[in-house]
Coordinates of C-alpha atoms and ligand atoms in Angstrom, one line a residue:
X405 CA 32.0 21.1 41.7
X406 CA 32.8 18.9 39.1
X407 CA 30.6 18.4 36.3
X408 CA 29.2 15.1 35.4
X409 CA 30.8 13.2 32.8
X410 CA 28.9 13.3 29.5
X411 CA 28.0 10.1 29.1
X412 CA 25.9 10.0 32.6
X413 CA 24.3 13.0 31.3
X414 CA 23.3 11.6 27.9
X415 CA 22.2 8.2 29.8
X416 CA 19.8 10.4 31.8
X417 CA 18.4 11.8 29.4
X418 CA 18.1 8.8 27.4
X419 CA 16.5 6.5 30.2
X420 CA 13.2 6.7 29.6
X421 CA 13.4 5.9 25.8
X422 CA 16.0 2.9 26.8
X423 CA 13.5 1.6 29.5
X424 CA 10.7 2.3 27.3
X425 CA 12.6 0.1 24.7
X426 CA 12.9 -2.9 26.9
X427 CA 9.1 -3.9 27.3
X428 CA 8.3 -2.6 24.0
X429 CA 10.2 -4.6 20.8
X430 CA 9.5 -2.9 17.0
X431 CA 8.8 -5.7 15.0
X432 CA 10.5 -5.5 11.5
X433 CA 7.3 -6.6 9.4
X434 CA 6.9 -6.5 5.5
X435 CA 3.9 -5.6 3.8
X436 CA 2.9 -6.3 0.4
X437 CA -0.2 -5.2 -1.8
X438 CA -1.3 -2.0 0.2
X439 CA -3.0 0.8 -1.3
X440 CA -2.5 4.3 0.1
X441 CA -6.1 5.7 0.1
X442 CA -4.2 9.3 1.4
X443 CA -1.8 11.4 2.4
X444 CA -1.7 13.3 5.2
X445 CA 0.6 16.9 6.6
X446 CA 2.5 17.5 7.4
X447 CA 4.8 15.7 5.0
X448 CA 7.6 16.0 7.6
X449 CA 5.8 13.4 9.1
X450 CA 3.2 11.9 7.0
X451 CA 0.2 9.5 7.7
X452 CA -0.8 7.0 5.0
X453 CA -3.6 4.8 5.2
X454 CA -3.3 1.7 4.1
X455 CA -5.5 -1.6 3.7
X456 CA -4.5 -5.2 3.6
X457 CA -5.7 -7.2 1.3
X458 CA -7.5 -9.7 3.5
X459 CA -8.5 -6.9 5.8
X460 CA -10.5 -4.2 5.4
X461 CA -9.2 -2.0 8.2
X462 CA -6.8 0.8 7.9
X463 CA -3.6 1.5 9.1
X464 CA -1.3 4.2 10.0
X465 CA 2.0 4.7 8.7
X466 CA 4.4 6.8 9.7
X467 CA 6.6 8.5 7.3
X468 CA 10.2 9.2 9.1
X469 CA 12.7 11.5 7.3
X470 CA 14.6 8.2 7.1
X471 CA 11.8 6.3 5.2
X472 CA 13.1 5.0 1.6
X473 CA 11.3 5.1 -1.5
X474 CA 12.1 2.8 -3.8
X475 CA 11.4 1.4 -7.2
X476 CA 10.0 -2.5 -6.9
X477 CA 13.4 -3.6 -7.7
X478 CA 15.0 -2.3 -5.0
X479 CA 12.8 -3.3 -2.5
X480 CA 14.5 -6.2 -0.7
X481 CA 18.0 -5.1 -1.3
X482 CA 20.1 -4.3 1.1
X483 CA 20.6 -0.1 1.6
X484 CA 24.1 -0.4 0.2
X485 CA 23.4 -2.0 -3.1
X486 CA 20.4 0.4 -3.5
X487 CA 21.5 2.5 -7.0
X488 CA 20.5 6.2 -7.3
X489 CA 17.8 5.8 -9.6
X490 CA 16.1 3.0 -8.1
X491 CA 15.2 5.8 -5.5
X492 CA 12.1 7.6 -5.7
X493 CA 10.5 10.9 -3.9
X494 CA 7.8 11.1 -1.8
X495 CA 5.7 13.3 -4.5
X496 CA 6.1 10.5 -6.6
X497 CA 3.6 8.2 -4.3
X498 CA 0.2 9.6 -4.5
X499 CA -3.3 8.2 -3.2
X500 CA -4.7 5.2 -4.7
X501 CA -1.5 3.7 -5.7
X502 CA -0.6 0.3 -4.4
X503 CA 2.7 -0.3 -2.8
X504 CA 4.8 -2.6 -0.6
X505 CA 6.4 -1.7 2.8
X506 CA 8.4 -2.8 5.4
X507 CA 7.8 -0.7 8.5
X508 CA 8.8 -1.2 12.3
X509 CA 5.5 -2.3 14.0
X510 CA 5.2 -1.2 17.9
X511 CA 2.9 -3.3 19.4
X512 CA 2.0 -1.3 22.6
X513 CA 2.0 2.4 20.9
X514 CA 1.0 0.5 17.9
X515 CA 3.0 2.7 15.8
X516 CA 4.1 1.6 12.1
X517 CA 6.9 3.6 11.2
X518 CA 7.9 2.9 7.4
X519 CA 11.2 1.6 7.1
X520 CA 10.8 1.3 3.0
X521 CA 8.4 2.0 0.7
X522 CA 7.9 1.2 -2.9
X523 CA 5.2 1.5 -5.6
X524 CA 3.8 -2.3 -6.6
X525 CA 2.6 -1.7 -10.5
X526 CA 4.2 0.4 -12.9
X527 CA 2.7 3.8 -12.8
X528 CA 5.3 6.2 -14.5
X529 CA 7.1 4.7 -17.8
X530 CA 6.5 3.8 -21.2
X531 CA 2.7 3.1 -21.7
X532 CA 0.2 3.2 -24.5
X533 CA -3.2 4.8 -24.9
X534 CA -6.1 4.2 -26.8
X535 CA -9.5 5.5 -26.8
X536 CA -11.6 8.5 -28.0
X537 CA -9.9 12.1 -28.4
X538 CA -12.6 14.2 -25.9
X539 CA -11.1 17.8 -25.4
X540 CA -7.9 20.0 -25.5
X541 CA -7.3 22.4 -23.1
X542 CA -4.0 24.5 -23.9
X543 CA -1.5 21.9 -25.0
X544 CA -3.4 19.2 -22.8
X545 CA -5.5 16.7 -24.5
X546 CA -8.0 14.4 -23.0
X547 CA -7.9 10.5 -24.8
X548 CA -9.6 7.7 -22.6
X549 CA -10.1 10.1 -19.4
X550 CA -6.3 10.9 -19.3
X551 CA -4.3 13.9 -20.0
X552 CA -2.0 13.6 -22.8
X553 CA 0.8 16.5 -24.4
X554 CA 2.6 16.0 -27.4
X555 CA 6.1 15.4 -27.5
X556 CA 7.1 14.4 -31.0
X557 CA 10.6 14.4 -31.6
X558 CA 11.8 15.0 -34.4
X559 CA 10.2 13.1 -37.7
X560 CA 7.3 11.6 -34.9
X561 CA 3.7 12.2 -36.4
X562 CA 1.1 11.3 -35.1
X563 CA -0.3 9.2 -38.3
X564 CA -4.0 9.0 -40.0
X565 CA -5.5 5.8 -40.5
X566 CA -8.6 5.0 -42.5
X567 CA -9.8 8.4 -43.8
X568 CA -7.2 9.8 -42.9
X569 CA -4.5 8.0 -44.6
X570 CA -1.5 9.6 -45.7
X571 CA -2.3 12.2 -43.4
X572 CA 0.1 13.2 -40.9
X573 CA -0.7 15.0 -37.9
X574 CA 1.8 17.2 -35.1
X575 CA -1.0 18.6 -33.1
X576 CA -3.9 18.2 -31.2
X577 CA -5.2 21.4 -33.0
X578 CA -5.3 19.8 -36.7
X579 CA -6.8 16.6 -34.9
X580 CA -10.7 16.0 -34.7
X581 CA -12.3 15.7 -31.5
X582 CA -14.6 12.1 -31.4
X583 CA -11.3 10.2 -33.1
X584 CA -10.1 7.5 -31.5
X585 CA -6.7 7.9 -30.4
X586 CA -3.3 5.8 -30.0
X587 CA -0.4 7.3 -28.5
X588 CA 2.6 6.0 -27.3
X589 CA 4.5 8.0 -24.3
X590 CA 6.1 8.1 -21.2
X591 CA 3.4 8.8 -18.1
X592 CA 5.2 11.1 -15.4
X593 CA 4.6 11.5 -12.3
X594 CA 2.3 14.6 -12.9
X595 CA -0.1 12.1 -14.0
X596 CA 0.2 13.5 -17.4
X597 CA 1.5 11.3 -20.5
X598 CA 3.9 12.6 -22.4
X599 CA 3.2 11.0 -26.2
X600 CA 5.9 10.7 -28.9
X601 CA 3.8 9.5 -31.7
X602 CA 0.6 7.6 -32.4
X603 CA -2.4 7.0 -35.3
X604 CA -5.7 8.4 -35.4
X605 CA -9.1 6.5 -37.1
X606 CA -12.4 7.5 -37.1
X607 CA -14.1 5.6 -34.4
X608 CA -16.1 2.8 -35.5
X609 CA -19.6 1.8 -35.2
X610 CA -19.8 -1.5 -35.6
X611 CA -23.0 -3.6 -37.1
X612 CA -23.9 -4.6 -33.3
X613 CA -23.6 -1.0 -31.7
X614 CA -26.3 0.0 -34.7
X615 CA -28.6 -3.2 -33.7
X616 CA -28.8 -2.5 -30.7
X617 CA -29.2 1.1 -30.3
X618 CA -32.2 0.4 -33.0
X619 CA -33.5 -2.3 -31.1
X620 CA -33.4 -0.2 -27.8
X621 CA -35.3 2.5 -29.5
X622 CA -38.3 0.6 -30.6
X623 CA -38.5 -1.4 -27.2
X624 CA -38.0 1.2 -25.1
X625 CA -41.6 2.6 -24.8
X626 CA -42.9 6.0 -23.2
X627 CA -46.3 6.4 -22.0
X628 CA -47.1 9.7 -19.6
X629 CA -46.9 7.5 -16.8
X630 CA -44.9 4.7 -17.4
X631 CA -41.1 3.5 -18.5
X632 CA -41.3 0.3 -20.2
X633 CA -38.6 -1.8 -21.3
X634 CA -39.6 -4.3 -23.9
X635 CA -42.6 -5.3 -22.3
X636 CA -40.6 -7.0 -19.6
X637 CA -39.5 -4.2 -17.2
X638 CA -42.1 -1.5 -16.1
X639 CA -40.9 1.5 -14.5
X640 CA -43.5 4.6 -13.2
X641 CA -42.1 7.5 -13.9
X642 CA -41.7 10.8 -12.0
X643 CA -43.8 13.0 -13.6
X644 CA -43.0 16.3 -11.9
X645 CA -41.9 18.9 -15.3
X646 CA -39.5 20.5 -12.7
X647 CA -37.8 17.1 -11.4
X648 CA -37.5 15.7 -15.5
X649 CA -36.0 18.7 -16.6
X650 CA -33.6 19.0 -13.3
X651 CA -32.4 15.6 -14.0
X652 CA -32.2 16.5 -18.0
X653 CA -30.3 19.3 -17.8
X654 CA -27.7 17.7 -15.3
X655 CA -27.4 14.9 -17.7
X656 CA -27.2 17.0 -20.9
X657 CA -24.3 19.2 -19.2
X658 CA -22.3 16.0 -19.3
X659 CA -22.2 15.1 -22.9
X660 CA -19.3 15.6 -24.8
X661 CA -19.1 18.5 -26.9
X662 CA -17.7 15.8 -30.0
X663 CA -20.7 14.3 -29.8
X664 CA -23.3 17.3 -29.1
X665 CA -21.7 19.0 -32.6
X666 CA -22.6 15.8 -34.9
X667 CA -25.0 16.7 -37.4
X668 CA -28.4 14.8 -36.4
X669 CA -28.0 12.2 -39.2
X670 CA -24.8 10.9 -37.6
X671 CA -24.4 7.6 -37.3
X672 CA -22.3 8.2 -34.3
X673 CA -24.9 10.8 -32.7
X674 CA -26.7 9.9 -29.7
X675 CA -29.6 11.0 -28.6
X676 CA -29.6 11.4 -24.5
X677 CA -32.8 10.6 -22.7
X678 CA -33.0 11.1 -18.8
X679 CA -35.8 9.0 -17.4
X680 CA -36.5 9.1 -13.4
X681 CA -38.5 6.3 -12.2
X682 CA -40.0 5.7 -8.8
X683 CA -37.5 3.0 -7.5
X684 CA -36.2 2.9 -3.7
X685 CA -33.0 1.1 -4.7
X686 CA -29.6 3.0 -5.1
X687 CA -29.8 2.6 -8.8
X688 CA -29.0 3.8 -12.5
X689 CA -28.7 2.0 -15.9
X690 CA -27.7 3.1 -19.4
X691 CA -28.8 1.7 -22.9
X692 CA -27.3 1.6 -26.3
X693 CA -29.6 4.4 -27.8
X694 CA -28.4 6.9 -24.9
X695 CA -31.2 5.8 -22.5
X696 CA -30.5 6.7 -18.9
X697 CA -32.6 5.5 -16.1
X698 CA -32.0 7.4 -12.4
X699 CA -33.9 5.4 -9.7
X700 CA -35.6 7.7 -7.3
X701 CA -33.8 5.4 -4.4
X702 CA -30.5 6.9 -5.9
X703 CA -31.4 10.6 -5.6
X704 CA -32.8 10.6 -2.0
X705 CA -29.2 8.8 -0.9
X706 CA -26.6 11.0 -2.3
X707 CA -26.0 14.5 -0.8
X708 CA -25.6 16.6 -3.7
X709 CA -25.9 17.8 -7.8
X710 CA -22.2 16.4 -8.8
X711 CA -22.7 13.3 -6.9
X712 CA -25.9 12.7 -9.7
X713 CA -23.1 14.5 -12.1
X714 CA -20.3 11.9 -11.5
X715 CA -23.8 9.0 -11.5
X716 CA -25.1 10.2 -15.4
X717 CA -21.2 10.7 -16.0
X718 CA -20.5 7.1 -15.7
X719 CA -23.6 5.9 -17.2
X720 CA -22.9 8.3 -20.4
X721 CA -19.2 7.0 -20.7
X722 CA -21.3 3.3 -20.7
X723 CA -22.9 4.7 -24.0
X724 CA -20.3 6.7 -25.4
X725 CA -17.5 3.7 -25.1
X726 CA -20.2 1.4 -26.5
X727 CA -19.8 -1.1 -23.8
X728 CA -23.3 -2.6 -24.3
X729 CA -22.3 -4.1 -27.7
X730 CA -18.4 -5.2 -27.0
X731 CA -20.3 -6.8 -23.6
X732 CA -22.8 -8.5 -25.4
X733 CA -21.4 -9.9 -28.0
X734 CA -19.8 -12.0 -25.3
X735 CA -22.6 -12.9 -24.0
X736 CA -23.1 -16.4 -24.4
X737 CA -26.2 -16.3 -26.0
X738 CA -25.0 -14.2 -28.4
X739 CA -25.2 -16.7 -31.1
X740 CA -28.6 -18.2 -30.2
X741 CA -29.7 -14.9 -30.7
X742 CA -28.2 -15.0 -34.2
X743 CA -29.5 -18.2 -34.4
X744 CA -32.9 -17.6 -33.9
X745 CA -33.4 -14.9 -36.8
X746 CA -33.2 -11.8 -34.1
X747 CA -30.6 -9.6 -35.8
X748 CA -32.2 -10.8 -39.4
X749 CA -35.4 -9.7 -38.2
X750 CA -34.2 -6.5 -36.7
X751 CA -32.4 -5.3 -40.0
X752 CA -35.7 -5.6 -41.2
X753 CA -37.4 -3.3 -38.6
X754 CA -39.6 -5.6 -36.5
X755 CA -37.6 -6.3 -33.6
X756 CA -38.5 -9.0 -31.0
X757 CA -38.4 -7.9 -27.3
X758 CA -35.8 -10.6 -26.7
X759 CA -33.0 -9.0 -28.2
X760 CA -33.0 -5.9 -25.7
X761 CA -34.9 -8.2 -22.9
X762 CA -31.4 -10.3 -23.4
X763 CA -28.8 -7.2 -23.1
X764 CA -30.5 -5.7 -20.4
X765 CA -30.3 -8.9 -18.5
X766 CA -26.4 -9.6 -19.3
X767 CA -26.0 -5.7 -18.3
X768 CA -27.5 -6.1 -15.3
X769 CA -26.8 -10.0 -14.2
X770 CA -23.6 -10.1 -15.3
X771 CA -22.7 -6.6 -15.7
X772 CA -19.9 -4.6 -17.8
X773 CA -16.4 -5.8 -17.4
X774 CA -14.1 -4.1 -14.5
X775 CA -11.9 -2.8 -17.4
X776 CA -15.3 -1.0 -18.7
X777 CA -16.4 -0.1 -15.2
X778 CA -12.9 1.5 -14.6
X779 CA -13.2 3.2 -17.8
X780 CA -16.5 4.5 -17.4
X781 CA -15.1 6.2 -13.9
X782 CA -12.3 7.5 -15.5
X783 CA -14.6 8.9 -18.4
X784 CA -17.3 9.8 -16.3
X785 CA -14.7 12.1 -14.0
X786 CA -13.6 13.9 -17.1
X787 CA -17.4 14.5 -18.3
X788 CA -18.0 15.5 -14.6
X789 CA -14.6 18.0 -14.4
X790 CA -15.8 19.6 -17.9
X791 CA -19.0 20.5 -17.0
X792 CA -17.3 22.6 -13.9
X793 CA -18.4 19.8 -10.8
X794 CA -15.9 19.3 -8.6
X795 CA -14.4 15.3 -8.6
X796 CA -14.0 15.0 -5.3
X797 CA -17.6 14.3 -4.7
X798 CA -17.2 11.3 -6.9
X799 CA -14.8 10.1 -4.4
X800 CA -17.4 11.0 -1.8
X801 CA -19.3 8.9 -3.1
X802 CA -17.6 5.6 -3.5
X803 CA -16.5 6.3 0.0
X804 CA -19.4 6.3 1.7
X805 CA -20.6 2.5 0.0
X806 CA -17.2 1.3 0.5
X807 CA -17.5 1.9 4.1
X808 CA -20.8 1.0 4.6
X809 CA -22.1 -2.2 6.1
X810 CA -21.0 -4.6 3.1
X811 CA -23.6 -7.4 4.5
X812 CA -26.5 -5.1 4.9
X813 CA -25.6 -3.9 1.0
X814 CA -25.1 -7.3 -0.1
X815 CA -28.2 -8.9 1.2
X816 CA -30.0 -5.8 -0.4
X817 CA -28.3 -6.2 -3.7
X818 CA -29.2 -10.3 -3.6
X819 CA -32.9 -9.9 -2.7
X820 CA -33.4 -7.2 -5.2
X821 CA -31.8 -9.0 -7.6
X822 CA -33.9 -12.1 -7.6
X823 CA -36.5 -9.9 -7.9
X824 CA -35.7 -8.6 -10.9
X825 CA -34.5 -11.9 -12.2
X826 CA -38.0 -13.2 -11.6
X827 CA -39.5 -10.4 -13.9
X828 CA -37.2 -9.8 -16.6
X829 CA -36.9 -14.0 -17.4
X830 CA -40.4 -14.7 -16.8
X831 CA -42.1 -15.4 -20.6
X832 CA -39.0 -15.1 -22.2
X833 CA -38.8 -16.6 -25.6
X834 CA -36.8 -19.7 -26.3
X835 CA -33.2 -18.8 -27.3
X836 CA -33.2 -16.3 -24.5
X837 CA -31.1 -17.2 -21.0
X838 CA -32.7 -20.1 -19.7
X839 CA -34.8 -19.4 -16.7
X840 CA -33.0 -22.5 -14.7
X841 CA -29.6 -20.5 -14.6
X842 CA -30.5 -17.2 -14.1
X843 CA -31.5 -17.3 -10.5
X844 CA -29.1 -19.9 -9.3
X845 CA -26.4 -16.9 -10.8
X846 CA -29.0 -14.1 -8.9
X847 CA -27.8 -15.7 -5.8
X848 CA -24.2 -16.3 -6.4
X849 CA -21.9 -15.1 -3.6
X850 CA -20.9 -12.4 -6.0
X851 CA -21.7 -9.2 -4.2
X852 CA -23.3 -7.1 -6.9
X853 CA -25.7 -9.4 -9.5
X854 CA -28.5 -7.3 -10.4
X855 CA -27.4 -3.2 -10.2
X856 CA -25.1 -1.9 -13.1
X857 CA -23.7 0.5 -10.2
X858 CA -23.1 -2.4 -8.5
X859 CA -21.2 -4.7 -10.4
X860 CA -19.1 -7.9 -8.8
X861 CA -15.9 -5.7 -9.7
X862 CA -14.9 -3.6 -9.0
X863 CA -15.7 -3.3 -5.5
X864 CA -16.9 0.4 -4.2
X865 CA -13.4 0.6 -2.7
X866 CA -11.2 -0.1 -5.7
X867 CA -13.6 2.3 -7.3
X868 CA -12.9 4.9 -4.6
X869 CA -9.2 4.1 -4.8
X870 CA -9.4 4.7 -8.7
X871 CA -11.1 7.9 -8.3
X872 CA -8.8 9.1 -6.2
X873 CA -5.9 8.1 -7.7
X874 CA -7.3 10.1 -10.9
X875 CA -7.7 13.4 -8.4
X876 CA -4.4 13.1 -7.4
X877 CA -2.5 12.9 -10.5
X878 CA -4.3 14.0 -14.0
X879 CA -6.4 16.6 -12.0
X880 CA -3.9 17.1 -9.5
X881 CA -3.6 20.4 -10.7
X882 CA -7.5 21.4 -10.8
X883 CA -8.3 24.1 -8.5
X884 CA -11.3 22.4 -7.2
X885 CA -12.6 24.6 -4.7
X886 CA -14.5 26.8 -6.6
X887 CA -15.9 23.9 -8.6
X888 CA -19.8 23.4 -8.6
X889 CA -21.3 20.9 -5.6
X890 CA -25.0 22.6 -6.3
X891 CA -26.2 21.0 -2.7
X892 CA -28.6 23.9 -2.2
X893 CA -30.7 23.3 -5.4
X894 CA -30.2 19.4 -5.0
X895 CA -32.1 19.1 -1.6
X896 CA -34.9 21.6 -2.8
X897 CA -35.4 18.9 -5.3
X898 CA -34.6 16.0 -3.4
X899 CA -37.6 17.4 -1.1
X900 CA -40.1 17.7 -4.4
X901 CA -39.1 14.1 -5.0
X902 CA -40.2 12.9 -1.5
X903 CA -43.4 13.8 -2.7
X904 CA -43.8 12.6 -5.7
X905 CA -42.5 8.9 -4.8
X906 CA -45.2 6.4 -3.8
X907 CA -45.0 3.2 -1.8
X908 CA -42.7 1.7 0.8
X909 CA -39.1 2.1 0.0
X910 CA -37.9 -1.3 -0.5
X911 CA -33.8 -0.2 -0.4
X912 CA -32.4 -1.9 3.1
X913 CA -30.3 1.2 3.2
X914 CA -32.9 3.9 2.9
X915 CA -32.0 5.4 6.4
X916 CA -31.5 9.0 5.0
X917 CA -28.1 9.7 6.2
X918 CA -27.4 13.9 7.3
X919 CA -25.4 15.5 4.5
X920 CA -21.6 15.1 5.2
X921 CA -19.4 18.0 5.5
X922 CA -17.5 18.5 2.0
X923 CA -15.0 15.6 1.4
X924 CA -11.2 16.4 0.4
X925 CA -8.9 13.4 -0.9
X926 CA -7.9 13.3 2.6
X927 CA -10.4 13.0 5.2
X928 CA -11.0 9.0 5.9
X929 CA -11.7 8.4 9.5
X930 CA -8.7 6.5 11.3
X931 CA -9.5 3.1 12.5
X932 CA -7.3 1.6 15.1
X933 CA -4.5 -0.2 12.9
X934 CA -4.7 -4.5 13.3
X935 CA -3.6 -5.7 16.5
Ligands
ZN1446 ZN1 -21.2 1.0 -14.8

């Protein structure tokens, strides 16, 4: 018998994928301004999440072996005039990273497969750092939350400023921890940047920082009972010796070891306090003098000891950044309050409640800047990953708001907000925000007025993307699963604190949620991709 002709044979084979063709159409679709919130194996065939900007849902993409990666540049050329290094790798993509695609959308199997990917900002290249020199490990230093090595060719020096002028430096080991840092360097994709020179200054502590770390000391005031904040807000504290010193020695774990080593007469020394107060709102605030207040609400909805390790962390980078004074002194009152004899009066020692009354308003009305509340993520992580907790459970975290009902949190964030609004500007003295624009900002359609966790940017989901993006490249080399979670000892003290707490729990969300199993960087739930 004759065998069939090889075409016939590859037509039947090929008939149900050219049928199947026929009723369903790819549709060649670009996408810009995506974030990949992970990766999933195998890599043969990889899944990324991504969301739109103007919707919240995610999609899947599939990764083919054909899929490009490109550099921006090269995004919309054609494949021919793509050059060799506008080509990237896979590895060089990592979660929280924004990019733009095309991919081949199939509408009935609702399949993305990614034609071309590239990155949208600049991630690896020249870039410059600047902030406070916190730790070296090995060759590795630790400036602003990143990881830095020195690469100084030759004649590079890093070079002292200030104190340290004429000084030249050509290692992290002759360099003082606390210094604040510039570096100039090349980031690679390891997340790591490689610096070829740079200064270093003693970090400054301005006029302002010293006001107001004064001025928070002598308002804030501590009865056995009671938290209160120049005579304005009044907080009942938790007085349970065990639950104080739990939340104490959590928050004292985090400092920075520059900072714990400064003789006590430092002007740069800080001295921590950890204050828990019986509030049902998902809560914490910081305050120039190392204040930290943990709302009870805050404890009873997070799952486990670095989850309130990655909380104090961010609030401590607030303090150690000095982001009260750089915020307020744009605070458009600022002047008024110079105006009006405050900072004269402080110099002198008798402080009026106004002065901290007014910061802890624009901290909490307006909030810190979404550089500072990026920074203080990024600073906080570090904190967290020094004292042995493991980072993911900051992403755990920012997760779980970012996918919870946004209206439910924004209506509870509004309401509790006026509140506030309506006792921290009642009686306050002339010179201080006016008390006909505070509430008409209280109920601005900006999501997050009146909770420093909480601020208008950035939103829990660029914060979990930012996070994320951290875990993936500076501590993508952490071996994390040995790293301290501590949910055992938590809930033992979570169930003192149910207690010890008093009243009805005025958080909308305070539906206690079960414990979640242990997030990785890649576990976020698939929801069906746009139709
Ligand atoms: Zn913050």
């Amino acid at each position: 018998m004759k065998r069939l002709p090889e075409w016939v044979l590859t037509g039947l084979l090929l008939w149900p994928l050219i049928s199947w063709a026929q009723t369903e159409v790819p549709q060649h679709k670009k996408l810009e301004s995506a974030t990949i919130l992970e990766f999933r194996e195998p890599f043969k065939e990889m899944v990324i999440y991504i969301e739109k900007e103007e919707d919240t849902r995610h999609s899947r993409i599939t990764i083919l072996d054909t899929t490009l990666f490109v550099r921006k540049s090269a995004f919309n050329k054609k494949i021919k005039s793509i050059k060799p290094d506008e080509k990237m790798m896979a590895g060089d993509f990592r979660p929280g990273m924004k990019i733009n695609l095309w991919v081949n959308y199939k509408q009935i199997s609702q399949i993305n497969n990614a034609e071309r990917i590239s990155l949208d900002e600049t991630y690896y290249g020249p870039t410059t750092i600047v902030g406070i020199y916190e730790k070296l490990e090995g060759e590795r230093a630790i400036i602003d939350g990143q990881a830095v090595v020195l690469q100084l060719e030759k004649g590079r020096i890093i070079e002292g400023m200030e104190e340290w002028k004429g000084k030249k430096f050509t290692s992290f080991n002759d360099m003082q921890l606390g210094a604040e840092v510039r570096v100039n360097g090349e980031r690679k994709p390891d997340g790591v940047v490689y610096a070829s020179r740079g200064t270093m200054r003693p970090t400054e502590m301005g006029k302002d920082d010293y006001l107001l770390r004064k001025a928070t000391d002598n308002e804030l005031r501590v009865t056995r009972s009671t938290l209160n904040i120049a005579d304005t807000w009044k907080f009942r504290l938790i007085s349970n010796n065990q639950l104080e010193d739990y939340v104490s020695s959590v928050g004292r774990r985090l400092i920075p070891e520059y900072l714990k080593t400064l003789p006590i007469d430092h002007p740069d020394r800080v001295a921590f306090k950890f204050f828990l107060v019986d509030e049902g709102s998902f809560n914490a605030s910081s305050y120039p003098n190392g204040a930290v207040v943990v709302h009870s609400g805050l404890l009873k909805k997070i799952d486990n000891e670095a989850q309130l390790a990655a909380i104090l962390g961010h609030e401590i980078a607030h303090v150690t950044q000095k982001h009260h004074a750089r915020q307020f002194r744009n605070h458009k009152n600022w002047e008024a309050v110079k105006t009006f004899g405050v900072l004269a009066s402080a110099v002198q020692g008798s402080i009026t409640p106004m002065l901290v009354t007014a910061v802890a308003a624009e901290m909490s009305v307006g909030g810190f800047s979404q550089k500072q509340e990026t920074q203080a993520d990024r600073i906080g992580l570090h904190y967290m990953v020094n004292a042995g907790y493991d980072p993911r459970e900051a992403v755990a975290i920012w997760k779980r708001l970012s996918e919870e009902d946004k209206d439910d949190r924004q209506k509870g964030q509004q309401a509790a907000a006026l509140n506030w609004i309506q006792k921290s500007y009642k009686g306050t003295p002339a010179g201080g925000p006016s008390a006909g624009e505070a509430p008409s900002r209280a109920v601005s359609n900006e999501p997050a007025a009146d909770q420093p966790l909480f601020p208008a940017h950035p939103s829990p989901r660029d914060r979990y993307t930012h996070v994320n993006f951290l875990i993936s490249t500076t501590y993508g080399g952490l071996k994390m699963d040995g790293m301290r979670t501590e949910g055992t000892k938590f809930q033992a003290m979570v169930g003192l604190l149910r207690g010890e707490t008093r009243g009805p729990v005025t958080d909308p969300r305070k539906s206690p949620k079960p414990p979640k199993p242990k997030p990785t960087t890649g576990t976020t739930k698939p929801k069906p991709p746009k139709k």
